[in-house]
XYZ file of C-alpha atoms in Angstrom:
233
model
C -34.226 -89.691 19.438
C -33.471 -90.791 22.982
C -34.601 -93.646 25.221
C -37.173 -94.528 26.300
C -39.110 -94.881 23.021
C -42.745 -95.674 22.426
C -42.763 -99.137 20.881
C -44.532 -98.069 17.696
C -42.111 -95.165 17.240
C -39.111 -97.427 17.870
C -40.246 -99.899 15.214
C -41.114 -97.186 12.721
C -37.746 -95.469 13.191
C -35.380 -98.442 13.272
C -37.254 -100.869 11.005
C -38.009 -98.022 8.575
C -41.736 -98.736 8.259
C -44.706 -96.346 8.499
C -46.011 -95.712 12.013
C -49.404 -97.148 10.980
C -47.773 -100.403 9.883
C -45.853 -100.597 13.165
C -49.077 -100.209 15.144
C -50.769 -102.834 12.994
C -47.954 -105.340 13.582
C -48.087 -104.717 17.334
C -51.858 -105.222 17.417
C -51.509 -108.492 15.497
C -48.960 -109.817 18.033
C -45.965 -109.764 15.695
C -43.759 -107.788 18.114
C -41.807 -109.026 21.117
C -39.812 -107.094 23.694
C -37.320 -109.193 25.647
C -39.094 -112.340 24.517
C -42.594 -111.188 25.551
C -45.339 -110.420 23.038
C -46.422 -106.811 23.446
C -49.728 -105.526 22.067
C -49.622 -101.934 23.354
C -48.229 -99.355 20.930
C -47.245 -97.025 23.783
C -45.140 -99.657 25.564
C -41.800 -98.116 26.628
C -38.644 -99.493 25.044
C -35.515 -98.870 27.103
C -31.866 -98.996 26.166
C -30.695 -102.613 26.123
C -34.146 -104.074 25.380
C -34.331 -106.707 22.642
C -37.109 -105.981 20.161
C -38.176 -108.379 17.419
C -40.418 -107.458 14.485
C -41.998 -110.414 12.657
C -39.237 -112.599 14.104
C -36.394 -110.284 13.061
C -34.303 -108.465 15.654
C -34.300 -104.646 15.416
C -31.125 -102.881 16.462
C -31.205 -99.323 17.763
C -28.450 -97.563 15.865
C -27.009 -94.562 17.692
C -25.509 -91.412 16.229
C -23.062 -92.154 13.440
C -20.227 -90.178 11.895
C -18.215 -91.141 8.801
C -15.622 -89.652 6.475
C -15.636 -90.618 2.802
C -13.074 -90.003 0.087
C -15.465 -88.927 -2.657
C -14.513 -89.839 -6.233
C -15.477 -87.740 -9.221
C -18.866 -88.573 -10.735
C -20.862 -88.993 -7.512
C -23.437 -86.539 -6.192
C -23.959 -85.670 -2.534
C -27.622 -86.639 -2.309
C -29.546 -89.488 -0.725
C -31.147 -90.296 -4.079
C -30.649 -89.150 -7.654
C -32.318 -90.441 -10.799
C -29.412 -89.593 -13.110
C -26.227 -90.115 -11.107
C -24.669 -92.416 -8.538
C -24.662 -90.918 -5.053
C -22.159 -91.025 -2.210
C -24.632 -93.238 -0.345
C -24.134 -95.913 -3.000
C -20.605 -96.221 -1.615
C -21.790 -96.956 1.949
C -22.580 -100.355 3.399
C -24.458 -99.233 6.505
C -27.856 -100.053 8.040
C -30.574 -97.397 8.014
C -28.709 -95.344 5.417
C -31.823 -93.240 4.854
C -31.227 -91.655 8.282
C -27.792 -90.374 7.236
C -27.094 -86.937 5.772
C -24.155 -85.221 4.121
C -22.446 -82.513 6.176
C -21.113 -80.168 3.514
C -21.892 -81.171 -0.054
C -19.448 -81.355 -2.949
C -20.170 -80.896 -6.651
C -20.221 -83.977 -8.860
C -16.797 -83.154 -10.328
C -15.167 -82.281 -6.977
C -13.274 -84.958 -5.074
C -12.155 -85.437 -1.495
C -13.523 -85.261 2.011
C -17.249 -85.750 2.547
C -18.639 -86.111 6.065
C -21.779 -88.176 6.597
C -23.748 -88.313 9.839
C -27.078 -89.023 11.484
C -26.528 -86.168 13.959
C -28.363 -83.100 12.675
C -27.077 -80.778 15.433
C -23.462 -81.755 14.718
C -24.083 -81.196 11.010
C -25.406 -77.697 11.712
C -22.393 -76.701 13.812
C -20.082 -77.996 11.105
C -21.760 -76.269 8.165
C -23.269 -73.028 9.515
C -21.083 -70.002 8.652
C -21.866 -68.642 12.115
C -19.601 -71.305 13.656
C -16.728 -70.510 11.267
C -15.600 -74.092 10.641
C -13.155 -73.779 7.775
C -13.332 -76.056 4.742
C -9.979 -76.460 3.019
C -9.563 -77.164 -0.688
C -6.687 -77.889 -3.035
C -7.427 -75.806 -6.121
C -5.813 -76.407 -9.508
C -6.292 -73.171 -11.424
C -6.775 -72.777 -15.149
C -4.241 -69.914 -15.295
C -1.290 -68.920 -13.123
C -2.509 -67.440 -9.848
C -1.263 -63.896 -9.225
C -0.346 -62.264 -5.936
C -3.064 -59.688 -6.582
C -5.688 -62.436 -7.008
C -4.556 -64.063 -3.769
C -4.884 -60.750 -1.928
C -8.394 -60.289 -3.312
C -9.429 -63.783 -2.196
C -8.021 -63.140 1.271
C -9.925 -59.866 1.621
C -13.207 -61.039 0.076
C -14.481 -60.903 -3.502
C -17.761 -59.969 -5.146
C -19.569 -63.016 -6.501
C -22.004 -62.728 -9.382
C -25.559 -62.067 -8.138
C -24.390 -61.621 -4.520
C -24.808 -58.373 -2.561
C -21.943 -58.802 -0.097
C -18.321 -59.754 -0.491
C -17.277 -63.249 0.498
C -15.819 -63.573 3.977
C -12.019 -63.378 4.137
C -10.359 -66.596 2.990
C -7.069 -68.224 3.928
C -4.884 -68.738 0.846
C -1.571 -70.565 0.468
C 0.161 -70.541 -2.900
C 1.486 -74.037 -3.680
C 2.627 -73.570 -7.285
C 2.001 -71.271 -10.230
C -1.311 -72.994 -10.937
C -2.205 -74.299 -7.462
C -3.427 -72.885 -4.154
C -4.761 -74.186 -0.869
C -7.957 -72.261 -0.102
C -9.849 -72.280 3.209
C -13.337 -70.768 3.587
C -16.105 -71.120 6.155
C -19.055 -70.065 4.021
C -20.975 -72.529 1.879
C -22.377 -70.578 -1.034
C -23.392 -72.393 -4.214
C -20.269 -73.312 -6.252
C -18.404 -70.865 -4.053
C -14.795 -71.811 -4.820
C -15.392 -71.832 -8.568
C -17.196 -68.486 -8.373
C -14.443 -66.970 -6.234
C -11.791 -67.911 -8.801
C -13.987 -66.544 -11.570
C -14.286 -63.279 -9.630
C -10.506 -62.815 -9.794
C -10.350 -63.637 -13.493
C -9.268 -67.259 -13.184
C -10.968 -70.643 -13.252
C -10.899 -74.042 -11.552
C -9.406 -76.948 -13.480
C -9.684 -79.403 -10.551
C -10.971 -79.171 -6.983
C -10.276 -81.456 -4.032
C -11.409 -80.950 -0.421
C -8.851 -82.107 2.106
C -10.266 -80.924 5.441
C -13.287 -79.595 7.327
C -12.545 -77.982 10.719
C -10.135 -80.335 12.501
C -11.127 -83.321 10.362
C -8.530 -84.124 7.703
C -9.129 -86.666 4.952
C -7.384 -89.919 5.872
C -4.560 -90.649 3.426
C -5.274 -94.362 3.830
C -8.703 -94.002 2.209
C -8.699 -94.684 -1.525
C -11.334 -92.898 -3.632
C -14.707 -94.429 -2.761
C -13.605 -95.743 0.644
C -14.866 -94.526 4.032
C -14.393 -95.031 7.751
C -16.002 -94.011 11.041
C -14.719 -90.833 12.656
C -12.657 -91.013 15.834
C -13.903 -89.504 19.075
C -11.365 -86.693 18.704
C -12.600 -85.859 15.197
C -16.229 -85.835 16.283
C -15.513 -83.227 18.987
C -14.938 -80.478 16.371
C -12.194 -78.622 18.202
């Protein structure tokens, strides 16, 4: 959304109320713009205007970008009846307008990106843009050179017609690799290891595109992205 806004749309969006309730409040003279009571729902709100709703100031929150160090046991959803979500770890206004850019399974830890910018999210997560996601993979069995070659060339996942796109693989130890992929298939890393006769004992995402998880963030902590990180080099 960009300025100018219709007043009813501004209130509905930033106060998180139904459009009908916003119009009702305007009609009943409970809305002020720059100290003046406004009773027209189509009144234009411009950047820098001060809007109050039933005496409370409404702030227009711009596009937001965060990185979170996801702990195990949290799901990447706005709401979940059974589990805590990554949004429970945020202390931000209008959290319902935020979305996860690249989900992680409940038992996977590491970098999660959260934003209100849907276009940025699409560029980051669409395979067409080839933004690599990098994982530290602890394998259940020693990783062989043959398995690494298969992962690099593409493997056949169960119930998939085409091979996975070529991956970047770095062997770190007998049981550990660094794996980079730009697709986002369901449980892809776990299924790729299964396809080469191995399994995943632990999975941690350390980077997406040029955005690397900040070492200063303890599990459960988050921070805003820098301008350089947001640019998605």
